[in-house]
């Protein structure tokens, strides 16, 4: 078959070939199949995964003070970690406390996790001989330094949390039920780690009686040694009998309380002393060290319809909380959270009747799989809406046949892009899908420009259909290719944004750029074929072969037939003919741009990293003063829960007192999973789905905060109302780090900074990393007396430890148990709850007498040491806070606090220096450094601004190479500034924050606007080369390119409109919609003016150059003539004789 073409270049032949090729429909079908495959197999999640390798090194140093841990353990570890070469760490954090220390190494974003961990292991264990005592132990209870190294990963975050609750069962019974359930859930293929939070585990408690032990001459260390020695079994070998081997085991393990009670722990007066004689043996729940409670709010029944979860609540349980136990499930890396959550739901439904009694209920208190699937489905639906809207747009302004071409082109581009996204490891999340939605308005540009030009050529009916298609596509191919690469050049630098925001934002430029490349390919291959199939509905004029000039002449004739051309010609003609009107346009644009930027300076447009999300959860973190009992902390949490139960939007809540709640990514970075102790608690609050409430999550959290603080203040507790962060988490929204000086100076300055935070408007949830005073009694052993009676300090110390904190001395070895059953040695509460009670404990001596601890120890009252924090090897105290109110951005809070903090002086009278970005180089003087969301904001906008600058530079170079001019690119790029005229007023009128996503929209818009300018300038310069006047060329270019420019602008508008519904990316949509509208209107006026003036100046320069050259040539001729010798006169000849 013959393939028609009018262009002998490679791309021209490519267009001609695919216009009639049978491979084109195969390509379309293959692309659609790959897209469907990608949608089905790509893992879905709500937010992109951020790979930030973090490693915790937890070091136990029993008996060491905080300063000893800091100087002898933490500092050497910090220096080792900081010196890693192959995979250097970005941050090293540490906390030194009495008896233990924690060092956290945070590697750079996207570092290889396994190799980072190996490097860390090698560095530590190559220097293990430098540890205090000359070595390290991994065995609990060892007197040596004990080390535990834990890799923290985003996949550790539980995707699903299921809470069991019942009014008829206690926490112990609920935990026993949860263990086989957790065992079943662990069998799910996508499940990585299954944990149980809450409930007392089964424990064999050995409750010692100090008086009976004294009467029978036994001691706690002696009993512990006997139990440990009795719980032994191992293979002893084998016999060979009658040509057969017989295996032999030696010893048996302890199986139950009776066996433990029958152990002989000593002799007294010639009779054996059994453990049951000196202690009570109880097999059952351990002692309470945490509480998990479940409660419901007014909307608990609405959640069944909203999220598909059922909250079965006992009819007589209203008005209070009931015991609960939570099972958490984390998914494996790279698996689909939607599938993992669905598998958990299915498994629970299967085992409900076998493992869960009827009067025990369960509900999903976290289901990130459901929310991820819902979000993905919602965004795919919005993607479909945007696609259909663009197709309808083309159908309305061109024809329904033209819309068919776009109907095929857009899904093909999206399908290939989705497959590409899956192949490079991206997931289906809000960022990748919003990238495609944003791309709808950009990627449709190439097909629209092709279709509009084909449509115009078909309307002229000057060429046969196939020739018209090929000619029309090849006519706009150069500006389309150039415009595509300018958009890509604009987008791709955003992929190099650093910090935690980098991987969060990277799918946007990568996917959008891929979509643009696919769009270009489709415009050259698929669009001509579709046009040939759907638009070939006329018969051309009899003359089927025309010269190029004949076709070009028809352009102007066709354009002049439209009413818009006449309007545009009169308007632009008047402007181009009068210099004064041009200056009025210049000044008007300048005033509009200055007014737009003034909106930021006057706070009419507020700047923030990311706006608040609208998820259906928030948490209340509670810290009561050090020394508060677990029961009192729980009482505070329950009173806070009583208030939350009255909040209309609350569906349910869980109280975790004394233990950590299921953590999210925010909690992973902040290490909330390590929160445990009698003075800590957290309330996880689930609110009704956004479809069933009118207020945003942030508005609800802001509304309940004052009442929660009022309750907490009654008990001296500190609380923080935490919303899920919309992007990468930080230590806090506002973080002020106090470095340098001695400890007293740091604390004094930190107190004053804390007061500034407290008294600054819109700053809430203020806290600092400095504990309250907690009284401590130290029982000092009298070495001389201990030696005199034949005992040892070790025995006295271990006795006190077993008496008070207790000790797991061994385990029952039970084959039917899913968790180890510890044998726990401890005194009863009455015998351990005061110093006087401890002094009554009596120990047997080798001489056969017993001696009271009151004779061996003395009490010294003091205050517990405060924790010492480091960041990047320097001591630091953190003061943290959040922001609420109208100016809820750390930028404005920092501005408001800068002056008051600047007035703070050190105890030595020196003023405080404030650093915005860099950590101080020395610790000589006290220095304040700002961190938190402020640091991420500055880092992100700095990188995006740099990326924008690089994009503009590369774009200018690209345009210089294309147009072979240094000045024409300036004309083309001038409308970029026009976007501000729409973007800033758009944010102001809609009340939208100017955020990082707004900046992304502004950067992406630069490529779109330049694309439109290229179409106008390229068209005008071609007409100019064909001999048309400057004025007419500029007017005709603007008139003929208005329709494709308008269609592409409307496509951007339509594609971005659905993004307005998302609370995070509505800034992106606002920038695209308002920026596109303003810049499109201004560019249709200003670009022809700039181009006309440029061509005029170019013509003037050319005339001057030509005149100068002619003048020089004339002067040279005159000089040459003056210097030349006069011509010789030939001699006269005489008369000729006849």
XYZ file of C-alpha atoms in Angstrom, residues 15-525:
511
model
C 3.778 10.209 10.375
C 3.027 9.128 6.832
C 3.638 5.470 7.620
C 1.475 5.233 10.759
C -1.387 7.185 9.153
C -2.433 4.100 7.208
C -0.428 1.333 8.903
C -2.033 -1.816 10.312
C 0.429 -1.640 13.208
C -1.253 1.425 14.649
C -4.398 -0.345 15.947
C -2.143 -3.079 17.349
C -0.161 -0.425 19.165
C -3.380 1.079 20.555
C -4.661 -2.274 21.769
C -1.348 -3.224 23.331
C -1.137 0.096 25.152
C -4.635 -0.281 26.597
C -3.904 -3.831 27.766
C -0.672 -2.713 29.468
C -2.565 0.089 31.204
C -5.200 -2.316 32.498
C -2.454 -4.672 33.665
C -0.746 -1.816 35.502
C -3.947 -0.779 37.293
C -4.549 -4.363 38.427
C -1.043 -5.217 39.651
C 0.305 -1.907 40.931
C 0.144 -1.782 44.746
C -2.242 0.841 46.080
C -1.537 3.087 49.034
C -2.669 6.525 50.109
C 0.731 8.243 50.128
C 4.012 7.385 48.404
C 6.532 5.394 50.399
C 9.516 7.365 51.602
C 12.639 5.264 52.087
C 14.543 6.772 55.008
C 16.741 4.117 56.616
C 16.821 4.649 60.372
C 18.692 2.454 62.805
C 18.259 2.540 66.569
C 21.117 1.364 68.774
C 19.701 0.784 72.249
C 22.382 0.363 74.889
C 21.652 -0.766 78.451
C 24.274 0.162 81.039
C 22.828 -0.908 84.421
C 23.697 1.451 87.236
C 25.314 4.143 85.094
C 24.299 7.778 85.440
C 23.045 9.820 82.491
C 26.356 11.638 82.174
C 28.282 8.350 82.321
C 26.098 6.916 79.576
C 26.626 10.078 77.537
C 30.402 10.231 77.874
C 31.304 6.524 77.868
C 28.696 4.994 75.560
C 26.735 7.505 73.509
C 29.521 9.855 72.424
C 31.831 7.060 71.191
C 28.912 5.517 69.310
C 28.015 8.860 67.741
C 31.547 9.400 66.517
C 31.664 5.912 65.009
C 28.371 6.373 63.189
C 29.232 9.885 62.016
C 32.397 8.510 60.474
C 30.711 5.994 58.169
C 32.062 6.663 54.668
C 30.314 4.505 52.088
C 26.785 5.364 53.198
C 27.124 8.517 55.289
C 24.366 9.366 57.716
C 22.461 12.631 57.501
C 21.542 12.923 61.167
C 22.664 11.271 64.399
C 20.305 11.683 67.330
C 20.855 10.376 70.829
C 19.285 10.296 74.250
C 21.305 9.473 77.369
C 19.365 8.416 80.425
C 20.339 6.798 83.667
C 20.983 3.089 82.977
C 20.563 3.240 79.197
C 21.056 5.257 76.049
C 19.548 5.350 72.553
C 21.430 6.426 69.440
C 19.524 6.864 66.172
C 21.284 7.008 62.821
C 19.178 8.468 60.024
C 20.678 7.898 56.616
C 20.012 10.016 53.566
C 16.696 9.594 51.811
C 16.596 6.642 49.387
C 19.794 5.105 50.757
C 19.997 1.341 50.402
C 18.601 -0.019 53.654
C 20.421 -3.321 53.826
C 23.806 -1.924 52.867
C 23.344 0.938 55.326
C 22.610 -1.536 58.106
C 25.611 -3.688 57.202
C 27.881 -0.640 57.252
C 26.561 0.278 60.680
C 27.033 -3.232 62.053
C 30.585 -3.398 60.751
C 31.461 -0.025 62.225
C 30.097 -0.900 65.659
C 31.426 -4.427 66.005
C 34.850 -3.548 64.696
C 35.111 -1.280 67.721
C 33.287 -3.439 70.243
C 36.369 -3.798 72.425
C 36.104 -0.110 73.286
C 32.824 -0.566 75.145
C 32.821 0.011 78.916
C 33.957 -3.202 80.596
C 35.687 -4.354 77.453
C 32.807 -6.016 75.732
C 29.141 -6.179 74.823
C 26.449 -8.660 75.755
C 23.143 -9.364 74.084
C 21.782 -11.262 77.099
C 19.303 -9.450 79.365
C 20.543 -9.173 82.916
C 24.185 -9.247 81.965
C 26.416 -6.854 83.972
C 28.143 -5.913 80.731
C 26.870 -3.310 78.295
C 23.819 -4.721 76.514
C 23.213 -3.672 72.901
C 20.200 -4.037 70.635
C 20.273 -2.790 67.026
C 16.938 -2.252 65.287
C 16.300 -1.161 61.699
C 13.267 1.102 61.427
C 11.391 1.088 58.159
C 8.188 2.612 56.810
C 6.912 -0.927 56.303
C 6.939 -1.302 60.097
C 3.909 0.993 60.219
C 0.787 -1.141 60.805
C -1.672 -0.923 57.943
C -4.483 -2.547 59.897
C -5.439 -2.380 63.569
C -8.244 -4.554 64.932
C -9.468 -3.969 68.477
C -11.175 -6.727 70.465
C -13.418 -5.470 73.249
C -15.998 -6.888 75.600
C -17.799 -5.944 78.760
C -17.826 -9.538 79.963
C -14.111 -10.291 79.642
C -11.066 -8.633 81.128
C -7.851 -7.666 79.429
C -6.187 -10.999 80.259
C -8.933 -13.051 78.617
C -8.989 -10.738 75.600
C -5.245 -11.123 75.126
C -5.553 -14.901 75.357
C -8.177 -14.730 72.612
C -6.039 -12.387 70.544
C -3.036 -14.730 70.431
C -4.557 -17.441 68.180
C -6.201 -14.713 66.087
C -2.835 -13.063 65.584
C -1.364 -16.443 64.697
C -4.001 -16.874 61.982
C -3.461 -13.352 60.643
C 0.283 -13.971 60.438
C -0.447 -16.663 57.833
C -1.716 -14.054 55.372
C 0.813 -13.911 52.497
C 1.117 -10.114 52.556
C 1.429 -9.849 56.347
C 4.914 -8.975 57.599
C 4.526 -8.481 61.330
C 1.582 -9.054 63.635
C 1.626 -7.626 67.161
C -0.710 -7.465 70.134
C -1.050 -4.287 72.186
C -2.647 -4.394 75.623
C -3.789 -7.096 77.958
C -1.758 -8.915 80.572
C 0.064 -11.957 79.245
C -0.059 -15.336 80.965
C 2.568 -15.401 83.699
C 3.592 -17.849 86.394
C 3.946 -15.484 89.321
C 6.132 -16.522 92.242
C 5.033 -14.177 95.027
C 7.692 -14.337 97.712
C 6.944 -14.131 101.431
C 9.857 -12.399 103.121
C 8.970 -13.698 106.595
C 8.686 -17.329 105.476
C 11.936 -17.039 103.538
C 13.677 -15.716 106.642
C 12.159 -18.493 108.727
C 13.397 -21.130 106.252
C 16.768 -19.445 105.700
C 16.316 -18.830 101.938
C 16.773 -15.756 99.767
C 15.402 -14.511 96.399
C 18.732 -15.013 94.565
C 18.911 -18.570 95.897
C 15.370 -19.296 94.709
C 16.100 -17.814 91.277
C 19.184 -19.960 90.942
C 17.275 -23.116 91.870
C 14.438 -22.463 89.398
C 16.872 -21.721 86.587
C 18.885 -24.845 87.329
C 15.768 -27.023 87.437
C 14.427 -25.876 84.047
C 16.910 -27.720 81.879
C 16.690 -30.296 79.134
C 18.873 -31.138 76.181
C 19.818 -34.060 73.940
C 22.292 -36.250 75.826
C 23.289 -38.506 72.980
C 22.228 -41.916 71.716
C 22.526 -45.647 72.457
C 23.238 -48.376 69.951
C 21.102 -51.406 70.891
C 20.493 -54.408 68.643
C 21.792 -52.579 65.588
C 19.478 -49.654 66.273
C 20.065 -46.164 67.614
C 18.121 -44.989 70.629
C 18.037 -41.227 71.232
C 18.497 -40.005 74.795
C 17.321 -36.693 76.284
C 18.453 -35.510 79.679
C 16.214 -33.533 81.996
C 12.743 -32.078 81.585
C 11.361 -28.596 81.470
C 8.997 -27.158 84.041
C 5.432 -27.509 82.820
C 3.087 -26.033 85.416
C 2.721 -24.309 88.762
C 2.688 -27.559 90.708
C 6.093 -28.564 89.377
C 7.502 -25.150 90.146
C 6.060 -25.212 93.658
C 7.592 -28.629 94.307
C 11.111 -27.451 93.658
C 13.418 -27.816 96.645
C 15.013 -24.431 97.225
C 16.994 -25.382 100.350
C 17.020 -27.303 103.588
C 16.158 -26.200 107.070
C 16.681 -28.271 110.205
C 17.322 -31.312 108.081
C 14.104 -31.013 106.120
C 13.718 -29.910 102.490
C 12.272 -26.477 101.869
C 9.940 -26.381 98.884
C 9.246 -23.257 96.920
C 5.581 -23.513 97.874
C 6.647 -23.181 101.503
C 8.070 -19.676 100.999
C 5.989 -18.294 98.123
C 2.589 -18.332 96.513
C 2.551 -19.773 92.986
C -0.107 -18.301 90.682
C -0.607 -19.177 87.017
C -2.598 -16.421 85.362
C -2.356 -12.756 84.387
C 0.755 -10.799 85.196
C 0.698 -7.554 87.090
C -0.881 -4.540 85.391
C 1.607 -2.318 83.564
C -0.728 -0.823 80.934
C -4.365 -0.249 80.101
C -6.082 -0.420 76.726
C -9.661 0.849 76.739
C -12.253 1.212 74.011
C -15.048 3.769 73.769
C -17.500 5.058 71.189
C -18.803 8.453 70.182
C -22.060 9.716 68.699
C -21.184 8.595 65.163
C -20.173 5.007 65.827
C -23.145 3.620 63.900
C -22.466 5.853 60.882
C -19.095 4.210 60.336
C -20.731 0.965 59.285
C -22.122 2.720 56.230
C -19.051 4.895 55.659
C -16.201 2.428 55.982
C -17.928 -0.904 55.948
C -16.836 -1.592 59.519
C -19.172 -2.695 62.249
C -18.980 -1.380 65.811
C -21.029 -3.686 68.018
C -21.508 -1.864 71.277
C -23.134 -3.404 74.373
C -26.409 -1.708 75.123
C -25.537 -1.186 78.793
C -21.993 0.066 78.138
C -22.861 3.608 77.074
C -21.183 6.307 79.073
C -17.944 4.492 79.838
C -15.048 2.644 78.298
C -14.504 -1.096 78.361
C -11.317 -3.193 78.170
C -9.801 -3.832 74.784
C -6.839 -5.431 73.069
C -5.535 -4.296 69.684
C -3.983 -6.540 67.030
C -1.843 -4.733 64.453
C -0.771 -6.022 61.047
C 2.063 -4.528 58.985
C 2.412 -5.479 55.339
C 5.445 -6.710 53.457
C 7.465 -4.332 51.356
C 6.069 -3.844 47.859
C 2.735 -5.520 48.554
C -0.683 -3.999 48.050
C -2.114 -2.529 51.248
C -5.621 -2.860 49.798
C -5.180 -6.589 49.294
C -3.526 -7.010 52.689
C -6.405 -5.267 54.480
C -8.992 -7.234 52.525
C -7.212 -10.467 53.450
C -7.334 -9.515 57.132
C -11.069 -8.825 56.892
C -11.656 -12.119 55.119
C -9.573 -14.094 57.619
C -11.377 -12.560 60.592
C -14.732 -13.418 59.065
C -13.595 -17.025 58.609
C -12.339 -17.522 62.166
C -15.029 -15.448 63.900
C -17.134 -18.408 65.012
C -14.174 -20.605 66.002
C -11.980 -18.207 67.966
C -14.134 -15.271 69.068
C -17.039 -15.715 71.527
C -20.346 -14.094 70.674
C -20.098 -11.545 73.467
C -16.638 -10.413 72.288
C -16.676 -7.821 69.536
C -14.068 -6.463 67.201
C -13.778 -3.458 64.935
C -11.165 -2.016 62.594
C -9.701 0.943 64.425
C -7.255 1.457 61.552
C -7.638 0.332 57.973
C -5.163 2.100 55.716
C -5.870 -0.473 53.034
C -9.500 0.563 52.830
C -8.666 4.269 52.765
C -5.929 3.661 50.174
C -8.300 1.705 47.955
C -11.016 4.294 48.397
C -8.566 7.074 47.538
C -7.227 5.214 44.500
C -10.749 4.500 43.246
C -11.730 8.117 43.840
C -8.727 9.437 41.949
C -9.179 6.981 39.080
C -12.772 8.174 38.900
C -11.556 11.778 38.842
C -9.071 10.793 36.154
C -11.977 9.472 34.127
C -13.988 12.634 34.719
C -11.073 14.779 33.579
C -10.615 12.642 30.467
C -14.302 12.715 29.536
C -14.459 16.464 30.202
C -11.555 17.124 27.860
C -13.142 14.957 25.188
C -16.450 16.812 25.533
C -14.553 20.076 25.320
C -13.049 19.082 21.989
C -16.421 17.853 20.799
C -18.111 21.156 21.629
C -15.511 23.431 20.059
C -14.501 21.280 17.081
C -16.742 18.291 16.351
C -17.736 14.947 17.764
C -15.476 13.256 15.233
C -12.515 15.250 16.486
C -13.497 14.240 20.019
C -13.248 10.564 18.973
C -9.598 11.087 18.115
C -8.903 12.532 21.554
C -11.006 9.753 23.113
C -8.506 7.227 21.811
C -5.347 9.281 22.231
C -5.761 10.167 25.919
C -6.416 6.620 27.257
C -3.469 5.336 25.214
C -1.164 7.921 26.781
C -2.474 7.254 30.292
C -2.177 3.499 29.857
C 1.443 3.643 28.753
C 2.247 6.070 31.551
C 0.635 3.832 34.189
C 2.628 0.876 32.900
C 5.813 2.945 32.991
C 5.018 4.047 36.546
C 4.578 0.424 37.655
C 7.761 -0.690 35.904
C 9.944 1.802 37.814
C 8.475 0.803 41.171
C 5.901 3.504 41.856
C 2.618 2.641 43.528
C -0.902 3.857 42.908
C -1.135 6.685 45.398
C -2.478 10.199 45.526
C 0.730 11.732 44.147
C 1.133 9.435 41.129
C -2.554 9.675 40.257
C -2.678 13.436 40.733
C 0.314 13.628 38.409
C -1.784 11.919 35.733
C -4.815 14.103 36.438
C -2.642 17.198 36.160
C -1.124 15.746 32.998
C -4.524 15.446 31.344
C -4.482 19.140 30.615
C -0.910 18.958 29.307
C -0.724 15.665 27.463
C -3.891 16.411 25.530
C -2.161 19.447 24.034
C -0.336 17.475 21.342
C -3.423 15.624 20.085
C -5.504 18.804 20.316
C -3.031 20.813 18.265
C -2.918 18.030 15.676
C -6.678 17.576 15.591
C -7.372 21.310 15.389
C -4.951 21.737 12.500
C -6.309 18.671 10.716
C -9.819 19.984 11.292
C -8.825 23.338 9.789
C -7.246 21.718 6.728
C -10.290 19.522 6.226
C -12.481 22.618 6.416
C -10.450 24.206 3.576
C -10.847 21.070 1.413
C -7.716 21.805 -0.601
C -6.025 18.370 -0.282
C -7.167 14.763 -0.277
C -7.873 13.556 3.309
C -4.725 11.500 3.837
C -2.495 14.176 2.333
C -4.286 16.806 4.418
C -3.709 14.784 7.595
C -0.027 14.256 6.909
C 0.470 17.845 5.845
C -1.405 19.209 8.896
C 0.529 17.056 11.375
C 3.888 17.816 9.807
C 3.027 21.512 9.706
C 2.707 21.755 13.518
C 5.228 19.021 14.290
C 8.245 21.305 14.944
C 6.512 23.557 17.500
C 4.784 20.530 19.057
C 8.103 18.725 19.562
C 9.782 21.835 20.909
C 6.852 22.638 23.193
C 6.786 19.084 24.550
C 10.426 19.184 25.535
C 10.064 22.633 27.088
C 7.322 21.245 29.346
C 9.519 18.269 30.262
C 12.454 20.575 30.922
C 10.188 22.564 33.238
C 8.914 19.546 35.158
C 11.955 17.310 35.570
C 14.096 19.587 37.794
C 11.396 19.181 40.469
C 12.484 15.551 40.738
C 15.728 16.620 42.434
C 14.061 18.253 45.450
C 15.949 17.025 48.513
C 14.974 15.967 52.007
C 11.890 14.007 52.943
C 9.764 16.016 50.496
C 11.826 14.713 47.566
C 10.433 11.179 47.294
C 7.018 12.487 48.292
C 6.915 14.851 45.289
C 9.079 12.969 42.784
C 6.279 10.869 41.200
C 4.641 14.094 40.044
C 7.366 15.354 37.647
C 8.469 11.862 36.637
C 4.998 10.636 35.701
C 3.979 13.934 34.116
C 7.145 14.002 31.999
C 6.605 10.404 30.932
C 3.034 11.296 29.969
C 4.313 14.169 27.836
C 6.716 11.899 25.945
C 3.954 9.360 25.407
C 1.669 12.164 24.246
C 4.214 13.243 21.645
C 4.542 9.687 20.372
C 0.763 9.319 20.186
C 0.442 12.642 18.375
C 2.852 11.434 15.688
C 1.589 7.855 15.414
